[in-house]
């Protein structure tokens, strides 16, 4: 089982590509129901195979969830994972006596 440091590093690496960051923001805006792959594809204007690679990376990192409904594939944000990631980034803020937060 990876440590939280390893998991968060994997998540940040997955977000370190402009397409994946754009996909995440689009899916977050779609709300809890998520967005179908076709709408995501229209938003980022990529070939389906290229988009599939980026979506897989985000799902594997635990940032997005995927579900199938008939012939449609939907992607939604894993809000709990995103909150854990942002909490991790802020948890040590100002612990060295500096006013920064």
mmCIF file of N, CA, C and O in Angstrom:
data_model
loop_
_atom_site.group_PDB
_atom_site.id
_atom_site.type_symbol
_atom_site.label_atom_id
_atom_site.label_comp_id
_atom_site.label_asym_id
_atom_site.label_seq_id
_atom_site.Cartn_x
_atom_site.Cartn_y
_atom_site.Cartn_z
ATOM 1 N N UNK A 1 0.857 -1.178 0.000
ATOM 2 C CA UNK A 1 0.000 0.000 0.000
ATOM 3 C C UNK A 1 0.903 1.242 0.000
ATOM 4 O O UNK A 1 1.756 1.380 0.863
ATOM 5 N N UNK A 2 0.682 2.158 -0.957
ATOM 6 C CA UNK A 2 1.532 3.348 -1.029
ATOM 7 C C UNK A 2 1.252 4.302 0.130
ATOM 8 O O UNK A 2 0.140 4.383 0.637
ATOM 9 N N UNK A 3 2.285 5.023 0.547
ATOM 10 C CA UNK A 3 2.119 6.025 1.600
ATOM 11 C C UNK A 3 1.303 7.193 1.053
ATOM 12 O O UNK A 3 1.132 7.340 -0.157
ATOM 13 N N UNK A 4 0.827 8.043 1.967
ATOM 14 C CA UNK A 4 0.067 9.201 1.498
ATOM 15 C C UNK A 4 0.959 10.111 0.658
ATOM 16 O O UNK A 4 0.489 10.704 -0.314
ATOM 17 N N UNK A 5 2.247 10.192 0.993
ATOM 18 C CA UNK A 5 3.170 10.995 0.194
ATOM 19 C C UNK A 5 3.246 10.453 -1.234
ATOM 20 O O UNK A 5 3.153 11.214 -2.205
ATOM 21 N N UNK A 6 3.370 9.132 -1.373
ATOM 22 C CA UNK A 6 3.423 8.511 -2.701
ATOM 23 C C UNK A 6 2.127 8.734 -3.464
ATOM 24 O O UNK A 6 2.137 9.048 -4.659
ATOM 25 N N UNK A 7 0.999 8.553 -2.796
ATOM 26 C CA UNK A 7 -0.310 8.711 -3.440
ATOM 27 C C UNK A 7 -0.516 10.152 -3.917
ATOM 28 O O UNK A 7 -0.941 10.389 -5.048
ATOM 29 N N UNK A 8 -0.194 11.096 -3.053
ATOM 30 C CA UNK A 8 -0.384 12.497 -3.432
ATOM 31 C C UNK A 8 0.592 12.900 -4.529
ATOM 32 O O UNK A 8 0.232 13.688 -5.416
ATOM 33 N N UNK A 9 1.790 12.378 -4.501
ATOM 34 C CA UNK A 9 2.757 12.670 -5.574
ATOM 35 C C UNK A 9 2.232 12.126 -6.902
ATOM 36 O O UNK A 9 2.343 12.788 -7.944
ATOM 37 N N UNK A 10 1.627 10.942 -6.881
ATOM 38 C CA UNK A 10 1.039 10.369 -8.095
ATOM 39 C C UNK A 10 -0.105 11.243 -8.599
ATOM 40 O O UNK A 10 -0.231 11.490 -9.806
ATOM 41 N N UNK A 11 -0.933 11.722 -7.693
ATOM 42 C CA UNK A 11 -2.059 12.573 -8.083
ATOM 43 C C UNK A 11 -1.577 13.892 -8.678
ATOM 44 O O UNK A 11 -2.084 14.343 -9.702
ATOM 45 N N UNK A 12 -0.591 14.498 -8.043
ATOM 46 C CA UNK A 12 -0.066 15.756 -8.565
ATOM 47 C C UNK A 12 0.608 15.559 -9.917
ATOM 48 O O UNK A 12 0.480 16.401 -10.807
ATOM 49 N N UNK A 13 1.293 14.431 -10.091
ATOM 50 C CA UNK A 13 1.910 14.132 -11.388
ATOM 51 C C UNK A 13 0.840 13.981 -12.461
ATOM 52 O O UNK A 13 0.996 14.467 -13.585
ATOM 53 N N UNK A 14 -0.276 13.341 -12.115
ATOM 54 C CA UNK A 14 -1.372 13.178 -13.078
ATOM 55 C C UNK A 14 -1.958 14.533 -13.460
ATOM 56 O O UNK A 14 -2.373 14.725 -14.609
ATOM 57 N N UNK A 15 -1.966 15.462 -12.539
ATOM 58 C CA UNK A 15 -2.508 16.797 -12.821
ATOM 59 C C UNK A 15 -1.489 17.696 -13.511
ATOM 60 O O UNK A 15 -1.828 18.796 -13.935
ATOM 61 N N UNK A 16 -0.266 17.229 -13.646
ATOM 62 C CA UNK A 16 0.804 18.035 -14.206
ATOM 63 C C UNK A 16 0.842 18.095 -15.716
ATOM 64 O O UNK A 16 1.894 18.323 -16.300
ATOM 65 N N UNK A 17 -0.274 17.882 -16.352
ATOM 66 C CA UNK A 17 -0.371 17.984 -17.810
ATOM 67 C C UNK A 17 -1.556 18.906 -18.114
ATOM 68 O O UNK A 17 -2.644 18.729 -17.547
ATOM 69 N N UNK A 18 -1.392 19.867 -19.004
ATOM 70 C CA UNK A 18 -2.473 20.825 -19.268
ATOM 71 C C UNK A 18 -3.795 20.173 -19.680
ATOM 72 O O UNK A 18 -4.866 20.622 -19.252
ATOM 73 N N UNK A 19 -3.749 19.120 -20.468
ATOM 74 C CA UNK A 19 -4.995 18.459 -20.892
ATOM 75 C C UNK A 19 -5.690 17.841 -19.693
ATOM 76 O O UNK A 19 -6.906 17.999 -19.509
ATOM 77 N N UNK A 20 -4.938 17.150 -18.844
ATOM 78 C CA UNK A 20 -5.563 16.489 -17.694
ATOM 79 C C UNK A 20 -6.111 17.510 -16.703
ATOM 80 O O UNK A 20 -7.181 17.306 -16.118
ATOM 81 N N UNK A 21 -5.425 18.612 -16.522
ATOM 82 C CA UNK A 21 -5.931 19.650 -15.636
ATOM 83 C C UNK A 21 -7.209 20.266 -16.208
ATOM 84 O O UNK A 21 -8.177 20.497 -15.484
ATOM 85 N N UNK A 22 -7.250 20.461 -17.508
ATOM 86 C CA UNK A 22 -8.450 20.971 -18.160
ATOM 87 C C UNK A 22 -9.608 19.982 -18.024
ATOM 88 O O UNK A 22 -10.747 20.372 -17.750
ATOM 89 N N UNK A 23 -9.319 18.706 -18.204
ATOM 90 C CA UNK A 23 -10.345 17.663 -18.051
ATOM 91 C C UNK A 23 -10.886 17.677 -16.630
ATOM 92 O O UNK A 23 -12.106 17.649 -16.417
ATOM 93 N N UNK A 24 -10.000 17.738 -15.643
ATOM 94 C CA UNK A 24 -10.452 17.732 -14.251
ATOM 95 C C UNK A 24 -11.362 18.925 -13.981
ATOM 96 O O UNK A 24 -12.440 18.769 -13.402
ATOM 97 N N UNK A 25 -10.962 20.096 -14.400
ATOM 98 C CA UNK A 25 -11.786 21.289 -14.156
ATOM 99 C C UNK A 25 -13.155 21.160 -14.833
ATOM 100 O O UNK A 25 -14.178 21.518 -14.260
ATOM 101 N N UNK A 26 -13.191 20.621 -16.036
ATOM 102 C CA UNK A 26 -14.448 20.431 -16.754
ATOM 103 C C UNK A 26 -15.341 19.435 -16.010
ATOM 104 O O UNK A 26 -16.542 19.672 -15.837
ATOM 105 N N UNK A 27 -14.767 18.347 -15.561
ATOM 106 C CA UNK A 27 -15.542 17.312 -14.864
ATOM 107 C C UNK A 27 -16.018 17.823 -13.504
ATOM 108 O O UNK A 27 -17.155 17.551 -13.110
ATOM 109 N N UNK A 28 -15.195 18.563 -12.800
ATOM 110 C CA UNK A 28 -15.619 19.142 -11.516
ATOM 111 C C UNK A 28 -16.821 20.061 -11.738
ATOM 112 O O UNK A 28 -17.789 20.033 -10.977
ATOM 113 N N UNK A 29 -16.784 20.855 -12.800
ATOM 114 C CA UNK A 29 -17.889 21.765 -13.101
ATOM 115 C C UNK A 29 -19.169 21.012 -13.443
ATOM 116 O O UNK A 29 -20.271 21.548 -13.272
ATOM 117 N N UNK A 30 -19.050 19.781 -13.907
ATOM 118 C CA UNK A 30 -20.225 18.984 -14.259
ATOM 119 C C UNK A 30 -20.988 18.519 -13.029
ATOM 120 O O UNK A 30 -22.137 18.090 -13.138
ATOM 121 N N UNK A 31 -20.372 18.579 -11.854
ATOM 122 C CA UNK A 31 -21.048 18.170 -10.628
ATOM 123 C C UNK A 31 -20.927 16.679 -10.371
ATOM 124 O O UNK A 31 -20.224 15.958 -11.086
ATOM 125 N N UNK A 32 -21.638 16.208 -9.355
ATOM 126 C CA UNK A 32 -21.512 14.816 -8.921
ATOM 127 C C UNK A 32 -21.879 13.770 -9.977
ATOM 128 O O UNK A 32 -21.362 12.658 -9.953
ATOM 129 N N UNK A 33 -22.770 14.121 -10.891
ATOM 130 C CA UNK A 33 -23.158 13.162 -11.931
ATOM 131 C C UNK A 33 -22.062 12.969 -12.969
ATOM 132 O O UNK A 33 -22.052 11.993 -13.704
ATOM 133 N N UNK A 34 -21.166 13.934 -13.065
ATOM 134 C CA UNK A 34 -20.060 13.822 -14.012
ATOM 135 C C UNK A 34 -20.443 14.218 -15.417
ATOM 136 O O UNK A 34 -21.512 14.777 -15.660
ATOM 137 N N UNK A 35 -19.546 13.909 -16.326
ATOM 138 C CA UNK A 35 -19.736 14.268 -17.732
ATOM 139 C C UNK A 35 -19.436 13.052 -18.600
ATOM 140 O O UNK A 35 -18.537 12.274 -18.295
ATOM 141 N N UNK A 36 -20.192 12.898 -19.689
ATOM 142 C CA UNK A 36 -19.905 11.792 -20.607
ATOM 143 C C UNK A 36 -18.602 12.055 -21.367
ATOM 144 O O UNK A 36 -18.216 13.213 -21.596
ATOM 145 N N UNK A 37 -17.950 10.999 -21.744
ATOM 146 C CA UNK A 37 -16.672 11.101 -22.447
ATOM 147 C C UNK A 37 -16.788 11.969 -23.694
ATOM 148 O O UNK A 37 -15.870 12.732 -24.007
ATOM 149 N N UNK A 38 -17.899 11.884 -24.396
ATOM 150 C CA UNK A 38 -18.089 12.682 -25.614
ATOM 151 C C UNK A 38 -18.058 14.174 -25.350
ATOM 152 O O UNK A 38 -17.487 14.939 -26.132
ATOM 153 N N UNK A 39 -18.662 14.611 -24.250
ATOM 154 C CA UNK A 39 -18.634 16.031 -23.903
ATOM 155 C C UNK A 39 -17.228 16.467 -23.504
ATOM 156 O O UNK A 39 -16.794 17.572 -23.836
ATOM 157 N N UNK A 40 -16.541 15.605 -22.791
ATOM 158 C CA UNK A 40 -15.159 15.909 -22.410
ATOM 159 C C UNK A 40 -14.310 16.034 -23.671
ATOM 160 O O UNK A 40 -13.501 16.955 -23.800
ATOM 161 N N UNK A 41 -14.539 15.124 -24.614
ATOM 162 C CA UNK A 41 -13.783 15.152 -25.871
ATOM 163 C C UNK A 41 -14.036 16.450 -26.629
ATOM 164 O O UNK A 41 -13.110 17.055 -27.164
ATOM 165 N N UNK A 42 -15.270 16.893 -26.679
ATOM 166 C CA UNK A 42 -15.590 18.162 -27.339
ATOM 167 C C UNK A 42 -14.873 19.329 -26.658
ATOM 168 O O UNK A 42 -14.394 20.249 -27.320
ATOM 169 N N UNK A 43 -14.809 19.277 -25.342
ATOM 170 C CA UNK A 43 -14.179 20.353 -24.576
ATOM 171 C C UNK A 43 -12.678 20.445 -24.858
ATOM 172 O O UNK A 43 -12.155 21.542 -25.053
ATOM 173 N N UNK A 44 -11.996 19.318 -24.856
ATOM 174 C CA UNK A 44 -10.532 19.345 -25.020
ATOM 175 C C UNK A 44 -10.091 19.177 -26.466
ATOM 176 O O UNK A 44 -8.916 19.349 -26.776
ATOM 177 N N UNK A 45 -11.016 18.815 -27.338
ATOM 178 C CA UNK A 45 -10.743 18.691 -28.774
ATOM 179 C C UNK A 45 -9.557 17.752 -29.065
ATOM 180 O O UNK A 45 -8.582 18.136 -29.707
ATOM 181 N N UNK A 46 -9.681 16.526 -28.561
ATOM 182 C CA UNK A 46 -8.664 15.500 -28.785
ATOM 183 C C UNK A 46 -9.293 14.272 -29.420
ATOM 184 O O UNK A 46 -10.499 14.038 -29.276
ATOM 185 N N UNK A 47 -8.464 13.483 -30.068
ATOM 186 C CA UNK A 47 -8.925 12.191 -30.575
ATOM 187 C C UNK A 47 -9.329 11.319 -29.387
ATOM 188 O O UNK A 47 -8.760 11.435 -28.292
ATOM 189 N N UNK A 48 -10.297 10.454 -29.608
ATOM 190 C CA UNK A 48 -10.808 9.602 -28.537
ATOM 191 C C UNK A 48 -9.704 8.773 -27.889
ATOM 192 O O UNK A 48 -9.671 8.619 -26.663
ATOM 193 N N UNK A 49 -8.797 8.233 -28.682
ATOM 194 C CA UNK A 49 -7.729 7.397 -28.127
ATOM 195 C C UNK A 49 -6.789 8.208 -27.233
ATOM 196 O O UNK A 49 -6.345 7.732 -26.181
ATOM 197 N N UNK A 50 -6.499 9.434 -27.620
ATOM 198 C CA UNK A 50 -5.627 10.294 -26.811
ATOM 199 C C UNK A 50 -6.334 10.685 -25.524
ATOM 200 O O UNK A 50 -5.748 10.644 -24.430
ATOM 201 N N UNK A 51 -7.605 11.053 -25.632
ATOM 202 C CA UNK A 51 -8.374 11.405 -24.447
ATOM 203 C C UNK A 51 -8.456 10.215 -23.500
ATOM 204 O O UNK A 51 -8.316 10.370 -22.285
ATOM 205 N N UNK A 52 -8.660 9.032 -24.036
ATOM 206 C CA UNK A 52 -8.758 7.822 -23.226
ATOM 207 C C UNK A 52 -7.507 7.637 -22.362
ATOM 208 O O UNK A 52 -7.599 7.272 -21.181
ATOM 209 N N UNK A 53 -6.357 7.892 -22.952
ATOM 210 C CA UNK A 53 -5.095 7.799 -22.200
ATOM 211 C C UNK A 53 -5.106 8.773 -21.014
ATOM 212 O O UNK A 53 -4.744 8.397 -19.886
ATOM 213 N N UNK A 54 -5.516 10.005 -21.244
ATOM 214 C CA UNK A 54 -5.530 11.010 -20.179
ATOM 215 C C UNK A 54 -6.564 10.666 -19.106
ATOM 216 O O UNK A 54 -6.290 10.810 -17.906
ATOM 217 N N UNK A 55 -7.736 10.209 -19.520
ATOM 218 C CA UNK A 55 -8.764 9.827 -18.549
ATOM 219 C C UNK A 55 -8.295 8.657 -17.697
ATOM 220 O O UNK A 55 -8.498 8.648 -16.477
ATOM 221 N N UNK A 56 -7.660 7.685 -18.311
ATOM 222 C CA UNK A 56 -7.143 6.525 -17.564
ATOM 223 C C UNK A 56 -6.136 6.967 -16.521
ATOM 224 O O UNK A 56 -6.148 6.485 -15.382
ATOM 225 N N UNK A 57 -5.283 7.897 -16.877
ATOM 226 C CA UNK A 57 -4.276 8.384 -15.925
ATOM 227 C C UNK A 57 -4.940 9.032 -14.718
ATOM 228 O O UNK A 57 -4.525 8.820 -13.571
ATOM 229 N N UNK A 58 -5.998 9.809 -14.942
ATOM 230 C CA UNK A 58 -6.705 10.458 -13.842
ATOM 231 C C UNK A 58 -7.482 9.456 -12.987
ATOM 232 O O UNK A 58 -7.530 9.584 -11.761
ATOM 233 N N UNK A 59 -8.059 8.464 -13.626
ATOM 234 C CA UNK A 59 -8.771 7.413 -12.883
ATOM 235 C C UNK A 59 -7.768 6.598 -12.066
ATOM 236 O O UNK A 59 -7.987 6.322 -10.879
ATOM 237 N N UNK A 60 -6.661 6.204 -12.682
ATOM 238 C CA UNK A 60 -5.650 5.415 -11.976
ATOM 239 C C UNK A 60 -5.059 6.165 -10.785
ATOM 240 O O UNK A 60 -4.691 5.556 -9.781
ATOM 241 N N UNK A 61 -4.986 7.490 -10.894
ATOM 242 C CA UNK A 61 -4.468 8.309 -9.796
ATOM 243 C C UNK A 61 -5.512 8.524 -8.701
ATOM 244 O O UNK A 61 -5.205 9.075 -7.647
ATOM 245 N N UNK A 62 -6.745 8.095 -8.955
ATOM 246 C CA UNK A 62 -7.800 8.232 -7.954
ATOM 247 C C UNK A 62 -8.417 9.612 -7.897
ATOM 248 O O UNK A 62 -9.054 9.966 -6.907
ATOM 249 N N UNK A 63 -8.263 10.378 -8.967
ATOM 250 C CA UNK A 63 -8.819 11.726 -9.012
ATOM 251 C C UNK A 63 -10.203 11.732 -9.654
ATOM 252 O O UNK A 63 -11.070 12.503 -9.277
ATOM 253 N N UNK A 64 -10.389 10.873 -10.645
ATOM 254 C CA UNK A 64 -11.692 10.716 -11.298
ATOM 255 C C UNK A 64 -12.223 9.317 -11.056
ATOM 256 O O UNK A 64 -11.469 8.374 -10.859
ATOM 257 N N UNK A 65 -13.544 9.213 -11.115
ATOM 258 C CA UNK A 65 -14.239 7.919 -11.096
ATOM 259 C C UNK A 65 -14.896 7.751 -12.455
ATOM 260 O O UNK A 65 -15.253 8.740 -13.101
ATOM 261 N N UNK A 66 -15.057 6.521 -12.888
ATOM 262 C CA UNK A 66 -15.738 6.274 -14.162
ATOM 263 C C UNK A 66 -16.867 5.278 -13.954
ATOM 264 O O UNK A 66 -16.817 4.433 -13.061
ATOM 265 N N UNK A 67 -17.889 5.426 -14.795
ATOM 266 C CA UNK A 67 -19.010 4.479 -14.757
ATOM 267 C C UNK A 67 -19.602 4.379 -16.153
ATOM 268 O O UNK A 67 -19.603 5.358 -16.911
ATOM 269 N N UNK A 68 -20.075 3.223 -16.483
ATOM 270 C CA UNK A 68 -20.737 3.012 -17.753
ATOM 271 C C UNK A 68 -22.238 2.983 -17.579
ATOM 272 O O UNK A 68 -22.742 2.439 -16.602
ATOM 273 N N UNK A 69 -22.930 3.604 -18.528
ATOM 274 C CA UNK A 69 -24.402 3.558 -18.570
ATOM 275 C C UNK A 69 -24.781 3.287 -20.009
ATOM 276 O O UNK A 69 -24.733 4.189 -20.853
ATOM 277 N N UNK A 70 -25.110 2.053 -20.287
ATOM 278 C CA UNK A 70 -25.398 1.672 -21.665
ATOM 279 C C UNK A 70 -24.151 1.821 -22.502
ATOM 280 O O UNK A 70 -23.108 1.287 -22.170
ATOM 281 N N UNK A 71 -24.257 2.595 -23.568
ATOM 282 C CA UNK A 71 -23.101 2.796 -24.436
ATOM 283 C C UNK A 71 -22.295 4.044 -24.054
ATOM 284 O O UNK A 71 -21.306 4.355 -24.704
ATOM 285 N N UNK A 72 -22.726 4.742 -22.997
ATOM 286 C CA UNK A 72 -22.041 5.959 -22.579
ATOM 287 C C UNK A 72 -21.105 5.672 -21.418
ATOM 288 O O UNK A 72 -21.390 4.833 -20.570
ATOM 289 N N UNK A 73 -20.019 6.396 -21.387
ATOM 290 C CA UNK A 73 -19.074 6.303 -20.281
ATOM 291 C C UNK A 73 -18.992 7.688 -19.632
ATOM 292 O O UNK A 73 -18.735 8.676 -20.320
ATOM 293 N N UNK A 74 -19.237 7.747 -18.333
ATOM 294 C CA UNK A 74 -19.245 8.996 -17.589
ATOM 295 C C UNK A 74 -18.047 9.068 -16.648
ATOM 296 O O UNK A 74 -17.622 8.045 -16.094
ATOM 297 N N UNK A 75 -17.547 10.277 -16.471
ATOM 298 C CA UNK A 75 -16.445 10.519 -15.552
ATOM 299 C C UNK A 75 -16.874 11.580 -14.560
ATOM 300 O O UNK A 75 -17.459 12.599 -14.941
ATOM 301 N N UNK A 76 -16.608 11.324 -13.291
ATOM 302 C CA UNK A 76 -16.932 12.283 -12.245
ATOM 303 C C UNK A 76 -15.712 12.453 -11.348
ATOM 304 O O UNK A 76 -14.857 11.573 -11.249
ATOM 305 N N UNK A 77 -15.656 13.601 -10.704
ATOM 306 C CA UNK A 77 -14.549 13.887 -9.800
ATOM 307 C C UNK A 77 -14.704 13.066 -8.531
ATOM 308 O O UNK A 77 -15.817 12.849 -8.043
ATOM 309 N N UNK A 78 -13.587 12.615 -7.998
ATOM 310 C CA UNK A 78 -13.587 11.992 -6.678
ATOM 311 C C UNK A 78 -13.311 13.128 -5.690
ATOM 312 O O UNK A 78 -12.167 13.441 -5.383
ATOM 313 N N UNK A 79 -14.382 13.768 -5.256
ATOM 314 C CA UNK A 79 -14.259 14.956 -4.411
ATOM 315 C C UNK A 79 -13.531 14.659 -3.106
ATOM 316 O O UNK A 79 -12.769 15.490 -2.610
ATOM 317 N N UNK A 80 -13.758 13.487 -2.545
ATOM 318 C CA UNK A 80 -13.073 13.117 -1.303
ATOM 319 C C UNK A 80 -11.559 13.063 -1.521
ATOM 320 O O UNK A 80 -10.784 13.571 -0.717
ATOM 321 N N UNK A 81 -11.135 12.476 -2.625
ATOM 322 C CA UNK A 81 -9.701 12.406 -2.930
ATOM 323 C C UNK A 81 -9.126 13.796 -3.184
ATOM 324 O O UNK A 81 -8.010 14.097 -2.746
ATOM 325 N N UNK A 82 -9.877 14.642 -3.879
ATOM 326 C CA UNK A 82 -9.400 16.000 -4.146
ATOM 327 C C UNK A 82 -9.294 16.809 -2.855
ATOM 328 O O UNK A 82 -8.342 17.572 -2.668
ATOM 329 N N UNK A 83 -10.253 16.630 -1.951
ATOM 330 C CA UNK A 83 -10.176 17.325 -0.659
ATOM 331 C C UNK A 83 -8.980 16.828 0.147
ATOM 332 O O UNK A 83 -8.277 17.611 0.788
ATOM 333 N N UNK A 84 -8.742 15.530 0.120
ATOM 334 C CA UNK A 84 -7.591 14.974 0.839
ATOM 335 C C UNK A 84 -6.286 15.523 0.267
ATOM 336 O O UNK A 84 -5.355 15.842 1.015
ATOM 337 N N UNK A 85 -6.209 15.645 -1.045
ATOM 338 C CA UNK A 85 -5.008 16.169 -1.682
ATOM 339 C C UNK A 85 -4.780 17.626 -1.284
ATOM 340 O O UNK A 85 -3.673 18.005 -0.885
ATOM 341 N N UNK A 86 -5.808 18.445 -1.373
ATOM 342 C CA UNK A 86 -5.618 19.859 -1.026
ATOM 343 C C UNK A 86 -5.362 20.022 0.471
ATOM 344 O O UNK A 86 -4.551 20.862 0.869
ATOM 345 N N UNK A 87 -5.981 19.209 1.308
ATOM 346 C CA UNK A 87 -5.707 19.260 2.750
ATOM 347 C C UNK A 87 -4.257 18.893 3.025
ATOM 348 O O UNK A 87 -3.593 19.515 3.859
ATOM 349 N N UNK A 88 -3.765 17.897 2.319
ATOM 350 C CA UNK A 88 -2.380 17.484 2.477
ATOM 351 C C UNK A 88 -1.436 18.634 2.121
ATOM 352 O O UNK A 88 -0.436 18.869 2.805
ATOM 353 N N UNK A 89 -1.746 19.359 1.073
ATOM 354 C CA UNK A 89 -0.890 20.465 0.652
ATOM 355 C C UNK A 89 -0.855 21.583 1.690
ATOM 356 O O UNK A 89 0.153 22.274 1.829
ATOM 357 N N UNK A 90 -1.935 21.757 2.429
ATOM 358 C CA UNK A 90 -2.020 22.847 3.395
ATOM 359 C C UNK A 90 -1.745 22.425 4.832
ATOM 360 O O UNK A 90 -1.579 23.292 5.705
ATOM 361 N N UNK A 91 -1.666 21.159 5.143
ATOM 362 C CA UNK A 91 -1.646 20.722 6.538
ATOM 363 C C UNK A 91 -0.451 21.227 7.344
ATOM 364 O O UNK A 91 -0.540 21.368 8.563
ATOM 365 N N UNK A 92 0.658 21.494 6.711
ATOM 366 C CA UNK A 92 1.828 21.970 7.452
ATOM 367 C C UNK A 92 2.037 23.468 7.334
ATOM 368 O O UNK A 92 3.063 23.992 7.770
ATOM 369 N N UNK A 93 1.073 24.160 6.782
ATOM 370 C CA UNK A 93 1.203 25.599 6.585
ATOM 371 C C UNK A 93 1.431 26.297 7.919
ATOM 372 O O UNK A 93 0.710 26.058 8.898
ATOM 373 N N UNK A 94 2.440 27.117 7.962
ATOM 374 C CA UNK A 94 2.757 27.977 9.114
ATOM 375 C C UNK A 94 3.259 27.222 10.346
ATOM 376 O O UNK A 94 3.307 27.785 11.430
ATOM 377 N N UNK A 95 3.645 25.989 10.214
ATOM 378 C CA UNK A 95 4.124 25.242 11.384
ATOM 379 C C UNK A 95 5.527 25.663 11.813
ATOM 380 O O UNK A 95 5.976 25.282 12.854
ATOM 381 N N UNK A 96 6.204 26.469 11.015
ATOM 382 C CA UNK A 96 7.538 26.907 11.394
ATOM 383 C C UNK A 96 7.519 28.347 11.900
ATOM 384 O O UNK A 96 8.514 29.041 11.873
ATOM 385 N N UNK A 97 6.351 28.787 12.358
ATOM 386 C CA UNK A 97 6.242 30.092 12.981
ATOM 387 C C UNK A 97 6.088 31.270 12.035
ATOM 388 O O UNK A 97 6.081 32.406 12.466
ATOM 389 N N UNK A 98 5.919 31.004 10.775
ATOM 390 C CA UNK A 98 5.751 32.089 9.807
ATOM 391 C C UNK A 98 4.268 32.276 9.515
ATOM 392 O O UNK A 98 3.501 31.329 9.473
ATOM 393 N N UNK A 99 3.891 33.486 9.272
ATOM 394 C CA UNK A 99 2.509 33.783 8.922
ATOM 395 C C UNK A 99 2.386 33.691 7.399
ATOM 396 O O UNK A 99 2.897 34.543 6.683
ATOM 397 N N UNK A 100 1.737 32.658 6.935
ATOM 398 C CA UNK A 100 1.669 32.460 5.489
ATOM 399 C C UNK A 100 0.277 32.091 4.992
ATOM 400 O O UNK A 100 0.009 32.173 3.817
ATOM 401 N N UNK A 101 -0.565 31.638 5.850
ATOM 402 C CA UNK A 101 -1.872 31.137 5.399
ATOM 403 C C UNK A 101 -2.933 32.156 5.626
ATOM 404 O O UNK A 101 -3.826 32.142 6.263
#
